[in-house]
Structure formats: structure tokens, C-alpha cells
Coordinates of C-alpha atoms in Angstrom, one line a residue:
Chain A
M161 CA 22.7 -33.7 -7.7
N162 CA 25.8 -31.4 -8.9
R163 CA 28.0 -33.1 -5.9
L164 CA 31.1 -30.4 -7.1
A165 CA 28.5 -27.6 -7.6
I166 CA 29.2 -24.4 -5.0
E167 CA 27.6 -22.0 -4.9
L168 CA 29.6 -18.1 -3.5
P169 CA 28.9 -15.1 -3.2
G170 CA 28.3 -13.4 -7.4
L171 CA 29.3 -17.3 -8.3
S172 CA 27.7 -20.2 -9.4
L173 CA 30.7 -22.7 -10.0
K174 CA 30.0 -25.5 -11.3
N175 CA 33.3 -27.3 -9.5
P176 CA 35.2 -26.1 -6.4
I177 CA 37.8 -25.7 -9.2
M178 CA 39.8 -22.4 -10.7
P179 CA 42.9 -21.6 -12.5
A180 CA 44.3 -19.0 -10.4
S181 CA 44.9 -15.2 -11.7
G182 CA 48.6 -14.6 -12.9
C183 CA 49.0 -18.4 -13.7
F184 CA 46.0 -19.1 -16.9
G185 CA 46.4 -15.5 -18.8
F186 CA 43.1 -14.3 -20.4
G187 CA 42.1 -18.5 -21.3
K188 CA 43.2 -18.5 -25.0
E189 CA 46.6 -20.4 -24.2
Y190 CA 44.8 -22.9 -22.6
S191 CA 42.0 -23.1 -24.1
Q192 CA 43.5 -25.6 -26.8
F193 CA 43.7 -28.3 -24.3
Y194 CA 40.5 -28.5 -22.8
D195 CA 36.9 -26.6 -23.1
L196 CA 36.9 -23.7 -20.7
S197 CA 33.4 -24.8 -19.5
E198 CA 34.7 -27.5 -17.9
L199 CA 36.4 -25.1 -14.9
G200 CA 34.2 -23.8 -11.7
A201 CA 35.7 -20.2 -12.7
I202 CA 38.8 -18.1 -14.3
M203 CA 40.3 -15.8 -12.0
I204 CA 41.8 -13.5 -15.3
K205 CA 45.5 -11.7 -15.3
A206 CA 45.1 -8.6 -12.5
T207 CA 43.9 -5.6 -14.5
T208 CA 45.0 -2.4 -14.8
K209 CA 44.2 1.0 -16.3
E210 CA 46.9 1.4 -18.5
A211 CA 48.1 -1.0 -20.5
R212 CA 51.5 -2.5 -18.8
F213 CA 55.2 -4.2 -19.7
G214 CA 55.7 -5.0 -16.3
N215 CA 59.2 -6.0 -15.3
P216 CA 62.5 -6.7 -17.4
T217 CA 63.7 -10.9 -17.5
P218 CA 64.5 -12.8 -16.7
R219 CA 61.4 -12.9 -14.3
V220 CA 61.6 -16.4 -13.5
A221 CA 63.6 -18.4 -11.1
E222 CA 62.5 -22.3 -9.7
T223 CA 63.1 -22.9 -6.0
S224 CA 63.3 -26.4 -4.4
S225 CA 59.3 -27.7 -4.7
G226 CA 58.5 -24.0 -5.9
M227 CA 59.4 -21.4 -7.8
L228 CA 59.9 -17.4 -8.0
N229 CA 58.3 -15.0 -10.2
A230 CA 57.6 -11.3 -11.1
I231 CA 56.2 -10.6 -14.0
G232 CA 55.4 -7.0 -12.5
L233 CA 51.7 -7.1 -13.4
Q234 CA 52.2 -6.8 -17.4
N235 CA 48.6 -7.0 -18.4
P236 CA 47.1 -5.0 -21.8
G237 CA 44.8 -2.7 -20.0
L238 CA 41.4 -1.9 -19.1
D239 CA 40.2 -1.0 -22.1
H240 CA 41.7 -3.5 -24.2
V241 CA 40.1 -6.2 -21.6
M242 CA 37.1 -4.9 -21.6
A243 CA 37.0 -4.9 -25.4
N244 CA 38.9 -8.6 -26.6
E245 CA 39.7 -10.5 -23.8
L246 CA 36.3 -10.9 -21.9
P247 CA 34.0 -10.7 -24.8
W248 CA 36.4 -13.9 -26.4
L249 CA 35.4 -16.0 -23.0
T250 CA 31.8 -15.0 -23.7
Q251 CA 31.8 -18.5 -26.3
F252 CA 32.7 -20.5 -22.8
D253 CA 29.6 -21.7 -19.6
V254 CA 32.1 -20.5 -16.9
P255 CA 31.7 -17.6 -14.3
I256 CA 35.0 -14.7 -14.4
I257 CA 36.4 -13.5 -11.4
A258 CA 38.5 -9.9 -12.8
N259 CA 41.8 -9.5 -10.9
V260 CA 41.7 -5.3 -10.7
A261 CA 44.8 -3.9 -9.8
G262 CA 46.5 -0.2 -9.6
S263 CA 48.7 1.8 -7.9
T264 CA 46.5 4.4 -6.6
L265 CA 43.3 4.7 -5.0
E266 CA 41.4 6.1 -7.5
D267 CA 43.1 3.1 -10.2
Y268 CA 41.4 0.5 -8.2
I269 CA 38.1 2.1 -8.1
D270 CA 38.6 3.4 -12.3
V271 CA 39.1 -0.1 -13.6
A272 CA 36.5 -2.3 -11.1
R273 CA 33.6 0.6 -12.0
V274 CA 34.4 -0.8 -15.3
I275 CA 34.8 -4.2 -15.8
S276 CA 32.5 -5.4 -13.2
T277 CA 29.7 -4.0 -15.8
A278 CA 31.1 -6.8 -18.1
E279 CA 28.5 -9.5 -18.8
N280 CA 30.6 -12.5 -17.8
V281 CA 32.6 -10.7 -15.0
K282 CA 30.6 -12.3 -11.6
A283 CA 32.9 -10.9 -8.9
L284 CA 35.9 -9.1 -8.4
E285 CA 39.6 -10.0 -7.1
L286 CA 41.1 -6.9 -5.5
N287 CA 44.9 -7.7 -6.4
I288 CA 46.1 -5.6 -2.9
S289 CA 49.1 -7.9 -2.3
C290 CA 51.4 -8.2 -5.9
P291 CA 54.9 -8.1 -4.0
N292 CA 56.5 -7.6 -7.7
V293 CA 55.4 -3.6 -8.3
K294 CA 57.0 -0.8 -6.6
D295 CA 53.8 1.0 -6.0
G296 CA 50.6 -0.6 -5.0
G297 CA 50.0 -3.6 -4.6
I298 CA 51.1 -4.7 -1.9
A299 CA 51.4 -1.1 -0.2
F300 CA 47.2 -1.8 0.4
G301 CA 47.6 -5.0 2.0
T302 CA 50.0 -4.7 4.5
D303 CA 48.1 -1.9 6.5
P304 CA 44.6 -3.0 7.5
K305 CA 42.8 0.1 7.6
T306 CA 43.7 0.7 4.6
A307 CA 42.5 -2.4 2.6
R308 CA 39.2 -1.5 4.4
E309 CA 39.2 1.7 3.3
L310 CA 40.2 0.4 -0.5
T311 CA 37.8 -2.6 -0.4
A312 CA 34.5 -0.2 1.3
R313 CA 35.2 2.4 -1.8
V314 CA 35.8 -0.7 -4.4
K315 CA 32.8 -2.2 -3.0
E316 CA 30.5 1.3 -3.1
V317 CA 31.0 1.2 -7.7
S318 CA 31.2 -2.6 -8.3
E319 CA 28.5 -4.2 -9.9
V320 CA 29.6 -7.4 -8.5
P321 CA 30.2 -9.1 -5.2
V322 CA 34.0 -8.9 -4.1
Y323 CA 36.8 -10.7 -2.9
V324 CA 39.9 -9.7 -1.7
K325 CA 43.6 -11.3 -2.2
L326 CA 45.7 -11.7 1.0
S327 CA 48.8 -11.1 1.1
P328 CA 50.8 -13.3 2.4
N329 CA 53.5 -10.9 4.1
V330 CA 52.4 -9.8 7.5
T331 CA 52.4 -10.6 10.6
S332 CA 48.6 -10.8 11.3
I333 CA 46.6 -12.8 8.1
T334 CA 43.7 -12.9 9.8
E335 CA 43.6 -9.0 11.3
M336 CA 44.0 -7.9 7.4
A337 CA 41.2 -10.7 6.6
L338 CA 38.7 -8.7 9.3
A339 CA 39.9 -5.5 8.1
V340 CA 38.6 -6.1 4.9
E341 CA 35.1 -7.7 6.0
E342 CA 34.0 -4.8 7.7
G343 CA 34.8 -2.9 4.9
G344 CA 32.1 -4.8 2.9
A345 CA 34.5 -7.6 1.4
D346 CA 32.1 -10.6 -0.4
G347 CA 34.3 -13.7 0.5
L348 CA 38.7 -13.6 0.9
T349 CA 40.9 -15.3 -1.4
M350 CA 44.4 -17.0 -0.4
I351 CA 47.3 -17.1 -0.2
N352 CA 49.1 -14.9 -2.9
T353 CA 52.6 -15.5 -3.0
L354 CA 55.3 -14.6 -0.5
V355 CA 58.2 -12.9 -1.1
G356 CA 61.3 -14.7 -1.9
M357 CA 65.3 -14.7 -3.3
R358 CA 67.2 -17.2 -5.3
L359 CA 70.8 -15.9 -6.0
D360 CA 73.6 -17.1 -8.7
R361 CA 75.7 -19.2 -7.3
K362 CA 78.2 -18.1 -9.4
T363 CA 78.1 -14.4 -9.3
G364 CA 75.9 -14.4 -5.9
N365 CA 73.7 -11.7 -8.0
P366 CA 69.9 -12.3 -7.4
I367 CA 68.5 -14.4 -10.1
I368 CA 65.2 -12.4 -10.9
A369 CA 66.1 -9.3 -12.5
N370 CA 63.3 -7.9 -10.3
K371 CA 65.7 -8.9 -7.2
T372 CA 63.0 -10.1 -5.4
G373 CA 60.1 -12.5 -6.6
G374 CA 57.0 -13.9 -5.5
L375 CA 57.6 -17.9 -4.7
S376 CA 54.1 -20.5 -5.2
G377 CA 54.3 -24.5 -6.2
P378 CA 53.8 -27.3 -3.7
A379 CA 56.3 -25.2 -0.9
I380 CA 54.3 -22.7 -0.4
K381 CA 51.6 -25.5 0.9
P382 CA 51.7 -25.8 4.4
V383 CA 52.0 -22.1 5.2
A384 CA 48.9 -21.4 3.1
I385 CA 46.7 -24.3 4.7
R386 CA 48.0 -23.3 8.6
M387 CA 46.4 -19.2 7.0
V388 CA 42.9 -20.8 5.5
Y389 CA 42.7 -23.3 9.2
E390 CA 43.4 -19.5 10.8
V391 CA 41.6 -17.4 8.4
S392 CA 38.0 -19.0 8.2
Q393 CA 37.6 -19.9 11.8
R394 CA 38.2 -16.2 12.8
T395 CA 35.3 -15.0 9.6
A396 CA 32.4 -15.6 8.4
L397 CA 33.7 -15.1 4.6
P398 CA 33.9 -17.3 2.4
I399 CA 37.1 -19.0 1.0
I400 CA 39.0 -19.6 -2.3
A401 CA 42.6 -21.0 -1.2
M402 CA 45.6 -21.3 -3.3
G403 CA 48.6 -22.0 -3.1
G404 CA 50.7 -25.3 -4.6
V405 CA 47.9 -27.0 -5.5
Q406 CA 48.4 -30.1 -7.7
D407 CA 45.8 -32.8 -7.3
S408 CA 42.2 -33.1 -5.7
Y409 CA 44.4 -34.6 -2.5
D410 CA 45.8 -30.8 -2.3
V411 CA 42.4 -29.7 -2.6
V412 CA 41.0 -31.8 0.1
D413 CA 43.0 -30.7 2.5
Y414 CA 42.4 -27.0 1.7
L415 CA 37.9 -27.5 1.9
S416 CA 39.3 -29.4 4.7
A417 CA 40.7 -26.5 7.1
G418 CA 37.8 -24.5 5.7
A419 CA 38.0 -23.1 2.0
S420 CA 34.9 -22.8 -0.1
A421 CA 37.1 -23.5 -3.3
V422 CA 40.5 -24.0 -4.4
A423 CA 42.5 -22.6 -7.8
V424 CA 45.5 -23.8 -9.2
G425 CA 49.0 -21.6 -10.4
T426 CA 51.8 -23.0 -10.2
Q427 CA 50.3 -26.7 -11.9
N428 CA 48.9 -25.1 -14.5
F429 CA 52.5 -24.3 -16.2
V430 CA 54.0 -27.8 -15.2
D431 CA 50.9 -29.5 -16.9
P432 CA 48.7 -27.9 -19.0
F433 CA 45.8 -30.4 -18.1
A434 CA 45.8 -30.1 -14.1
C435 CA 42.8 -27.9 -14.2
P436 CA 40.6 -31.2 -16.1
A437 CA 42.2 -34.0 -14.0
I438 CA 41.7 -32.7 -10.9
I439 CA 37.8 -31.7 -11.2
E440 CA 37.6 -35.5 -12.2
D441 CA 39.2 -36.8 -9.5
L442 CA 37.2 -34.6 -6.8
S443 CA 34.1 -36.2 -8.4
K444 CA 35.9 -40.2 -7.5
I445 CA 36.4 -38.6 -4.6
V446 CA 33.2 -37.8 -3.5
K447 CA 31.8 -41.1 -4.8
E448 CA 34.8 -43.2 -3.0
W449 CA 34.5 -41.8 0.2
E450 CA 30.2 -41.4 0.0
L451 CA 29.2 -37.6 0.1
E452 CA 27.1 -36.5 -0.1
H453 CA 28.5 -33.2 -1.0
I454 CA 32.1 -31.8 -1.8
L455 CA 32.0 -29.2 0.6
D456 CA 30.5 -32.4 3.8
L457 CA 35.2 -32.0 3.4
K458 CA 34.8 -28.2 4.3
G459 CA 36.4 -27.7 7.9
R460 CA 36.6 -30.8 9.1
S461 CA 40.5 -30.0 10.2
W462 CA 38.9 -27.3 12.8
G463 CA 38.3 -29.7 15.5
K464 CA 34.7 -30.1 17.6
H465 CA 34.0 -26.3 18.2
G466 CA 34.4 -25.0 14.9
K467 CA 31.8 -23.8 12.8
T468 CA 31.0 -23.7 9.4
A469 CA 29.7 -21.7 7.1
N470 CA 27.9 -23.5 4.5
H471 CA 27.9 -22.6 0.6
R472 CA 26.3 -25.6 -1.1
A473 CA 24.6 -25.1 -3.8
Chain B
M240 CA 48.9 -29.9 -32.0
I241 CA 50.9 -29.8 -29.4
Q242 CA 50.5 -33.0 -26.9
K243 CA 51.3 -34.4 -23.8
Q244 CA 53.1 -37.8 -23.8
D245 CA 55.1 -39.6 -21.5
M246 CA 58.4 -41.0 -24.0
I247 CA 60.9 -43.5 -24.0
I248 CA 64.5 -42.3 -23.4
V249 CA 65.5 -45.2 -26.5
S250 CA 69.2 -43.8 -26.9
H251 CA 71.6 -41.2 -25.0
K252 CA 75.2 -39.6 -24.6
Q253 CA 77.3 -37.5 -23.1
I254 CA 78.9 -36.2 -26.1
A255 CA 80.5 -33.9 -24.3
D256 CA 81.5 -31.9 -21.3
H257 CA 78.2 -31.2 -19.5
I258 CA 76.8 -32.0 -22.8
F259 CA 74.3 -34.6 -23.4
E260 CA 72.4 -35.9 -26.3
L261 CA 69.1 -37.7 -25.5
T262 CA 66.2 -39.4 -28.0
L263 CA 62.8 -40.2 -27.5
R264 CA 60.6 -42.3 -29.0
G265 CA 56.8 -41.7 -29.6
S266 CA 54.0 -40.9 -31.7
L267 CA 54.2 -37.0 -30.3
T268 CA 57.0 -37.2 -33.2
N269 CA 54.2 -36.5 -36.1
E270 CA 53.2 -33.6 -34.7
M271 CA 56.8 -31.6 -35.2
T272 CA 56.6 -29.7 -38.0
S273 CA 59.0 -27.2 -38.3
P274 CA 62.8 -27.2 -36.8
G275 CA 63.7 -24.7 -34.2
Q276 CA 60.5 -25.8 -32.3
F277 CA 61.2 -26.4 -28.5
V278 CA 59.4 -29.5 -26.2
H279 CA 59.4 -28.6 -22.3
V280 CA 59.9 -31.4 -20.3
K281 CA 59.1 -32.7 -17.5
I282 CA 62.0 -34.9 -16.0
M283 CA 60.7 -36.4 -13.2
N284 CA 57.4 -36.6 -11.2
G285 CA 56.0 -34.7 -8.2
S286 CA 57.4 -31.6 -7.4
E287 CA 61.1 -31.9 -7.8
P288 CA 62.3 -30.6 -10.0
L289 CA 59.4 -28.9 -10.5
L290 CA 59.0 -26.9 -13.8
R291 CA 59.3 -28.3 -17.4
R292 CA 62.7 -27.6 -19.1
P293 CA 62.1 -26.0 -22.0
I294 CA 65.0 -28.0 -24.7
S295 CA 65.0 -27.2 -28.6
I296 CA 64.5 -30.4 -31.2
C297 CA 67.8 -31.2 -32.5
S298 CA 67.1 -34.2 -35.3
I299 CA 63.6 -35.7 -36.1
D300 CA 63.6 -39.5 -37.2
R301 CA 59.5 -39.2 -37.8
E302 CA 59.8 -43.0 -39.6
N303 CA 61.0 -44.3 -36.5
E304 CA 58.5 -41.7 -34.4
Q305 CA 62.3 -40.6 -32.5
F306 CA 63.3 -37.0 -32.2
T307 CA 66.5 -36.3 -30.9
M308 CA 67.6 -33.1 -28.4
L309 CA 70.8 -31.7 -26.9
Y310 CA 71.1 -29.9 -23.5
R311 CA 73.7 -29.0 -21.5
V312 CA 74.0 -29.5 -17.5
S313 CA 73.6 -26.6 -16.2
G314 CA 75.0 -27.6 -12.3
S315 CA 75.5 -30.4 -10.0
G316 CA 72.0 -31.0 -8.0
S317 CA 70.1 -28.8 -11.6
G318 CA 67.2 -30.8 -13.3
T319 CA 69.2 -31.5 -16.0
S320 CA 72.1 -33.1 -13.6
T321 CA 68.3 -35.7 -12.6
L322 CA 67.6 -36.3 -16.6
S323 CA 71.4 -36.7 -17.5
Q324 CA 71.9 -39.5 -15.1
L325 CA 67.8 -40.9 -16.8
M326 CA 68.6 -44.8 -18.4
K327 CA 67.9 -46.1 -21.7
G328 CA 64.1 -47.4 -21.1
F329 CA 63.3 -44.7 -18.7
T330 CA 60.1 -42.3 -20.0
V331 CA 60.3 -38.3 -19.5
N332 CA 56.9 -36.7 -19.9
V333 CA 57.5 -34.6 -22.8
L334 CA 54.6 -31.6 -24.3
G335 CA 55.2 -30.2 -27.4
P336 CA 56.1 -28.9 -29.7
L337 CA 56.8 -25.8 -28.5
G338 CA 56.7 -22.5 -30.4
N339 CA 57.2 -21.7 -34.3
G340 CA 60.2 -22.7 -36.0
F341 CA 62.3 -21.5 -39.0
P342 CA 61.0 -21.2 -42.2
V343 CA 62.6 -23.4 -44.5
D344 CA 61.0 -22.4 -47.6
E345 CA 62.3 -18.9 -47.6
L346 CA 64.9 -19.6 -49.7
E347 CA 65.5 -21.2 -53.1
E348 CA 67.9 -24.2 -54.8
G349 CA 71.1 -23.1 -55.2
Q350 CA 71.2 -20.6 -53.2
T351 CA 73.0 -20.0 -49.9
A352 CA 71.8 -19.6 -46.4
L353 CA 74.0 -19.2 -43.3
L354 CA 73.1 -21.1 -40.4
V355 CA 75.3 -19.6 -37.4
G356 CA 74.3 -21.5 -33.3
G357 CA 76.5 -20.6 -30.3
G358 CA 77.0 -22.4 -27.3
I359 CA 73.7 -25.0 -26.7
G360 CA 72.1 -23.0 -28.9
V361 CA 73.6 -24.3 -31.9
P362 CA 70.9 -28.2 -31.7
P363 CA 68.1 -26.5 -33.4
L364 CA 70.2 -25.5 -36.5
Y365 CA 71.2 -29.2 -36.9
E366 CA 67.3 -30.2 -38.5
L367 CA 67.7 -27.0 -40.2
S368 CA 70.5 -27.2 -42.3
K369 CA 69.2 -31.4 -43.0
R370 CA 66.0 -29.5 -44.3
L371 CA 67.8 -26.5 -45.9
T372 CA 69.9 -29.1 -47.7
S373 CA 67.4 -31.2 -48.3
R374 CA 65.4 -28.7 -50.3
G375 CA 69.2 -28.3 -52.4
V376 CA 69.8 -24.4 -50.4
K377 CA 74.1 -25.1 -49.8
V378 CA 74.3 -23.9 -46.6
I379 CA 77.1 -22.6 -44.7
H380 CA 77.8 -23.5 -40.9
I381 CA 79.5 -20.9 -38.2
L382 CA 79.6 -22.4 -35.0
G383 CA 80.7 -20.8 -31.8
F384 CA 82.0 -22.2 -28.1
Q385 CA 83.8 -21.7 -24.9
E386 CA 86.7 -23.6 -26.2
Q387 CA 87.1 -26.9 -27.4
K388 CA 86.0 -29.8 -25.0
V389 CA 82.1 -27.8 -25.3
V390 CA 82.6 -28.1 -29.2
F391 CA 80.1 -31.1 -30.2
Y392 CA 78.0 -32.0 -33.6
K393 CA 81.3 -31.2 -36.5
E394 CA 81.4 -33.4 -38.3
E395 CA 76.9 -34.2 -38.3
F396 CA 77.0 -30.3 -39.5
T397 CA 80.6 -31.5 -41.6
A398 CA 78.1 -33.5 -43.5
L399 CA 75.7 -31.1 -44.5
G400 CA 77.5 -28.7 -46.0
E401 CA 80.8 -26.6 -45.0
T402 CA 81.4 -25.5 -41.2
Y403 CA 83.3 -23.3 -39.4
I404 CA 84.1 -23.4 -36.3
A405 CA 85.0 -20.1 -33.0
T406 CA 85.8 -20.7 -29.5
V407 CA 86.5 -18.4 -27.6
D408 CA 89.7 -19.0 -26.0
G409 CA 90.7 -20.2 -29.2
S410 CA 91.6 -24.2 -28.5
F411 CA 89.6 -25.1 -31.5
G412 CA 88.9 -24.1 -35.1
T413 CA 88.7 -19.8 -35.1
K414 CA 89.8 -17.9 -31.9
G415 CA 87.6 -15.5 -31.3
F416 CA 83.4 -14.9 -32.0
V417 CA 81.3 -16.3 -34.5
T418 CA 81.6 -12.8 -36.0
D419 CA 85.5 -13.1 -36.6
V420 CA 84.5 -15.5 -39.1
I421 CA 81.9 -13.6 -40.8
D422 CA 84.4 -11.0 -41.4
K423 CA 86.7 -14.1 -43.5
L424 CA 83.7 -15.2 -45.4
D425 CA 83.5 -14.1 -48.8
V426 CA 80.6 -15.1 -50.3
T427 CA 77.1 -13.7 -50.9
I428 CA 74.8 -14.5 -48.5
D429 CA 71.0 -15.4 -49.5
G430 CA 69.4 -15.3 -45.8
Y431 CA 70.8 -16.2 -42.3
Y432 CA 69.2 -18.6 -39.6
T433 CA 71.0 -18.3 -35.9
C434 CA 70.2 -19.2 -32.1
G435 CA 72.7 -18.3 -29.7
P436 CA 73.3 -15.9 -26.4
A437 CA 71.7 -12.7 -26.5
P438 CA 75.2 -11.1 -27.3
M439 CA 76.3 -12.7 -30.0
L440 CA 72.2 -12.6 -31.3
R441 CA 73.1 -9.2 -31.4
A442 CA 76.1 -8.7 -33.2
V443 CA 74.4 -11.4 -35.7
E444 CA 71.8 -9.1 -37.0
Q445 CA 73.9 -5.9 -36.7
K446 CA 76.7 -7.6 -39.1
L447 CA 73.9 -9.0 -41.1
S448 CA 72.0 -5.8 -41.8
G449 CA 71.1 -6.2 -44.9
V450 CA 70.8 -9.7 -45.3
D451 CA 66.8 -11.9 -44.3
G452 CA 67.2 -13.3 -41.3
Y453 CA 65.7 -15.6 -38.2
I454 CA 66.9 -15.5 -35.3
S455 CA 66.1 -17.9 -32.4
M456 CA 65.8 -16.9 -29.1
E457 CA 66.8 -17.9 -25.4
Q458 CA 64.6 -17.0 -21.9
R459 CA 63.6 -18.9 -18.5
M460 CA 60.1 -20.0 -19.1
G461 CA 57.5 -20.4 -17.0
C462 CA 53.9 -22.3 -18.9
G463 CA 56.2 -22.2 -22.1
V464 CA 52.7 -22.2 -23.5
G465 CA 52.2 -17.7 -23.9
A466 CA 50.1 -18.4 -20.5
C467 CA 52.3 -16.7 -18.2
L468 CA 54.4 -13.6 -19.2
A469 CA 57.8 -14.7 -17.8
C470 CA 59.8 -15.5 -21.3
V471 CA 58.4 -11.9 -23.0
C472 CA 60.5 -9.0 -24.9
H473 CA 60.0 -5.8 -26.3
V474 CA 59.9 -4.9 -29.6
Q475 CA 61.6 -3.1 -32.2
G476 CA 60.4 -0.1 -33.0
D477 CA 57.1 0.0 -30.4
D478 CA 57.1 4.0 -29.0
T479 CA 54.9 2.6 -26.1
G480 CA 57.0 0.6 -24.8
T481 CA 54.5 -2.3 -23.8
A482 CA 54.4 -3.9 -27.0
Y483 CA 55.7 -7.1 -26.3
K484 CA 56.9 -11.1 -27.8
K485 CA 56.3 -13.6 -26.0
V486 CA 59.4 -16.0 -26.8
C487 CA 57.8 -19.0 -25.9
S488 CA 54.5 -19.0 -27.7
D489 CA 55.7 -15.5 -30.5
G490 CA 59.0 -17.6 -31.7
P491 CA 61.2 -18.6 -30.4
V492 CA 62.0 -17.6 -33.7
F493 CA 61.2 -13.9 -35.4
K494 CA 62.2 -12.6 -38.3
S495 CA 65.6 -10.4 -37.9
K496 CA 64.9 -6.6 -36.5
V497 CA 60.9 -7.2 -35.4
V498 CA 62.2 -7.5 -31.5
V499 CA 65.1 -6.2 -29.3
V500 CA 67.4 -9.2 -28.8

């Protein structure tokens, strides 16, 4: 038995580790460092209907134990992703989770309908939480009614299960989770970045051209852990968690808080070998801790009244 | 091939105001092919500072498996300030070599190359100049700095060829910008290579528009390997507005008139 294997809606994962969307492009760059088939899954860069250049530069700024980014959903557009990026990824034995973004409800529906037909796309990740674009994105992710509606409409056209990526920039992320669950979501991914800003000390101007950016990295992990802990106890949906994962013990924390799988974002920039290293360390942990399965850890932070839904393979 | 390696500090010293010279040893040096490539340096383990720092390669010593880089400390409490405190014998984690450097085989023996650098854009021109002169190419260096106290490597460049310094405040060399020196040059240039702040690159590209040249771009980076799209730039003549080049992996060196500086 593979003690790291996990079954989630649409996804048979060799292990619970996958690179987070926006931190891994479409995989090409990282394929020079290791075999992408080692990964549990790949969450590819957000895809929109038309090609987007994204925001002006500077697009990133480092902060204490974190970084701000405002890339602005730069991507080559749906047609190019379907014709080039996804076919290229078929050489690897790894399920693809396609991150879908747009400015209007129709954009999301159009992209979801097409991209969900790609043979290696096993699930969608609805990006209703990008903080760095003016239209769409976060506008869908801060109002429960809109989020529920969008989820339901995308579910109607998608050939594969739909996960919704939640924003932490809301009063109640649990309310958002329950809304998309009602809309028919098959799972949740959380959290997207926290909106932040860094100023130039000399001029006082924001460093990022977009002024605000999304905060990621170890600095946001406590926030994300708290949110996963709360949401996982209120919904039956499986959670793929992300936020500041640097090593296997961060993964243990997220599983303990109630997640079923974990994505690695910013750490890929710090160490391009981060994902395979974490997977290897998780294998050691299940042995050393004598776990039958890595998901034995799931929800152990909840206390004796917590409920658990098992997704072990 | 890109490697990740803990490299040992064999020498580390301040050579001008806020400017440090750091020499590292390790087999990763053998992977360095062309001048103008850079390395991505993790200064400390852990999350502070979190990201790597892209620093250009200044000179490569294959025989001793070591290379030298120059960097500017950007402020107190910055990652580069932490780096500047590391002593001989310590290790730093290096990812590299990254990016595409300057081609050195475009000019023939006896031809003349103009190398124009500004501030912390000067260092990669040093290894380039060594390679060009070893091929018999005549080099002319024009190096621009803010003021005298941040001038570095004048002797090193002078040993390889004609070298002119310009300072904005006139405290050293020609008062003004590198383009002021270019205006005074009375020589036929067969090719140019430039690295420095964007306004300087723009001015040089414009001034030398009749000459083939190579431009090394600088931009804030995330991953350094082409995945995060933090360091993109527009492409000249692109009407769609969506074409782009990544400074880290398509560059940092581009043929002139390719990217929007």
C-alpha cells in the first residue's frame, strides 16, 4: 500500500503534494530539475479566455518571511494552453488541476467548458480569489451569492470535478466555503494570497507597480492554518491547503488542521527542488511515526468532537 | 546545467561604498558558460530573507573552481546587508548559472567592441571583456557611476583596454553620463554590450542604433528560472501587447531592439 496515496474527487494522487497555481507556470521550467511524474498533481497557471500580459513591473517585492506579487494573471490564453501547454504535460504521469480565471461569469464558463475536456485535466480550480486584477477574480470571491452562482454555472459545463479557490480577504471564509458547497463545488483550495503593500523607504511609494500585491510565504501560514482548521470542520468538502509550506512538517500541520492534500507555492522559488524533497520527507515521516497512512494525521487538531472524512486511497 | 550547491566563501571584501566583492568556490563554477549569466543566492537558511537574490557573475576562474560576484548593499536590514556580514569559510546556497549571457563570438580578431556599464551593471562586463580580449577583440570600456566613492574595478578594466569613467556629479572622470563619453569617442565600433539601469540602456541603444549590440536587463525577480513571470518585459514592435520576454530565462541579455527597455 502506498501510504501517501490519496483519492479526491477526480484526482488519484500518488502523494498529497502539488505545486500551487501561479508558482509553477505550466511545468516546463521545473521539468529541468526533476521528473514531474513524482508530483501528486500540478495546479497550472491561471488560464483566461484571451491571452493576458498582466500588470506592469515591478511585480514582486519581498517582505518579512514572505513576498508580495501582482503578476495580474499573465497567461497565453485558452487556445494556446489547449494546443500547447496541456499536450506537452501529457508526457508525465500526473493529474492536472486547471486554474480557471476570468472577468465575467461567461469567461469562466467558456474556459471551464473547454479546458475540462483536456485528457490530463482531472479537476478545475476556480480562481475567484486573485487579488491583482481589476475586473473579476476577487469580485466573485468576496460575495457568497455570486460565488455560489458562479460555482453552479461552471459545474453545469465542466466535464471534471470543480474545486473553488477561496480568498482569505473576506470577513468569513467559512461562509464563502458553505456558499460554494451549496453551489455544487467538489472541493476547496485555500488560501489565495492576502492583499498587502510594501513601501519604498526613500520615496514612500508602493514598490509594486500595481500598488497592492498578494502576500504569500511562511508569513501567512498561521492565517491559513486557522482558516483550514475552521472550514474543514464546517464543510464535507475536501480541502487542498496552501500557504507558506516550506517543508514536510508544514504539510503535517495542514493535514492536522483538516486538509486532505497540500500545495506548495512560494517555496518553489526559494528551492526549485522543494516538492520532491517534501514528498521524500513525508515518506520518512509515515515510517518513523508508524502511520498506516499519511491521512491518519488528518483533523487530529480538532479535538475529540471533531468529525473526519477520510480520503485515503 | 542549472545546479543548486552550497558554495564556500573564499574571499569577501568591500571595494567601494556599499559595494562588495565576493568569491565563492564549488564545482557549480564548471557549469558557467557565457559572461552575463547570473546566480540566485540564498543568503541564509530559513525564511529571513526568504527569496534568493539574483547577482551577476563578474569573473570565472575555472581552474580553481571559483567565481566572483560584485553586489551592492541596498540598505540596513536588507538581504544584501546580511550577505555582506558573512565571512570567509561560511557557505551560501547558490542556484545557477541562470539565464543567457553575452555572445562573445560575434566579433572577430581586430574588431572593436564598446562595453558600456552603469553602477552595479558594470560587473558582468568584466568577464565579457576578458573573453573578448582573449579572442583578440579590441575593447573600449565606458563605466558610469553616481560619484567617486562608488567607483570600482577601474584598474581591472584598464588592464584589459581603454577605460573611461563618467560620474553624474563629476567627482571622478567625465562629468555626466556614459552617453556624454560616447559622444566624444572618435572610433568605429563593430559591436556594443551594455548593462545597467534602464534609462542608461535606453540612451545607449538609441545612441548606437546603427551598431549591433547586446543589452543586459535588470528586473526584480521571483523564481529566477522563468516560472513566476515577475520579471517580464514587452517586445519591440508587438502590436498585440501580449508578447513578452522573461528577463531571467530568455535574458538577461537580449540583442538590441528586441525588448522594450
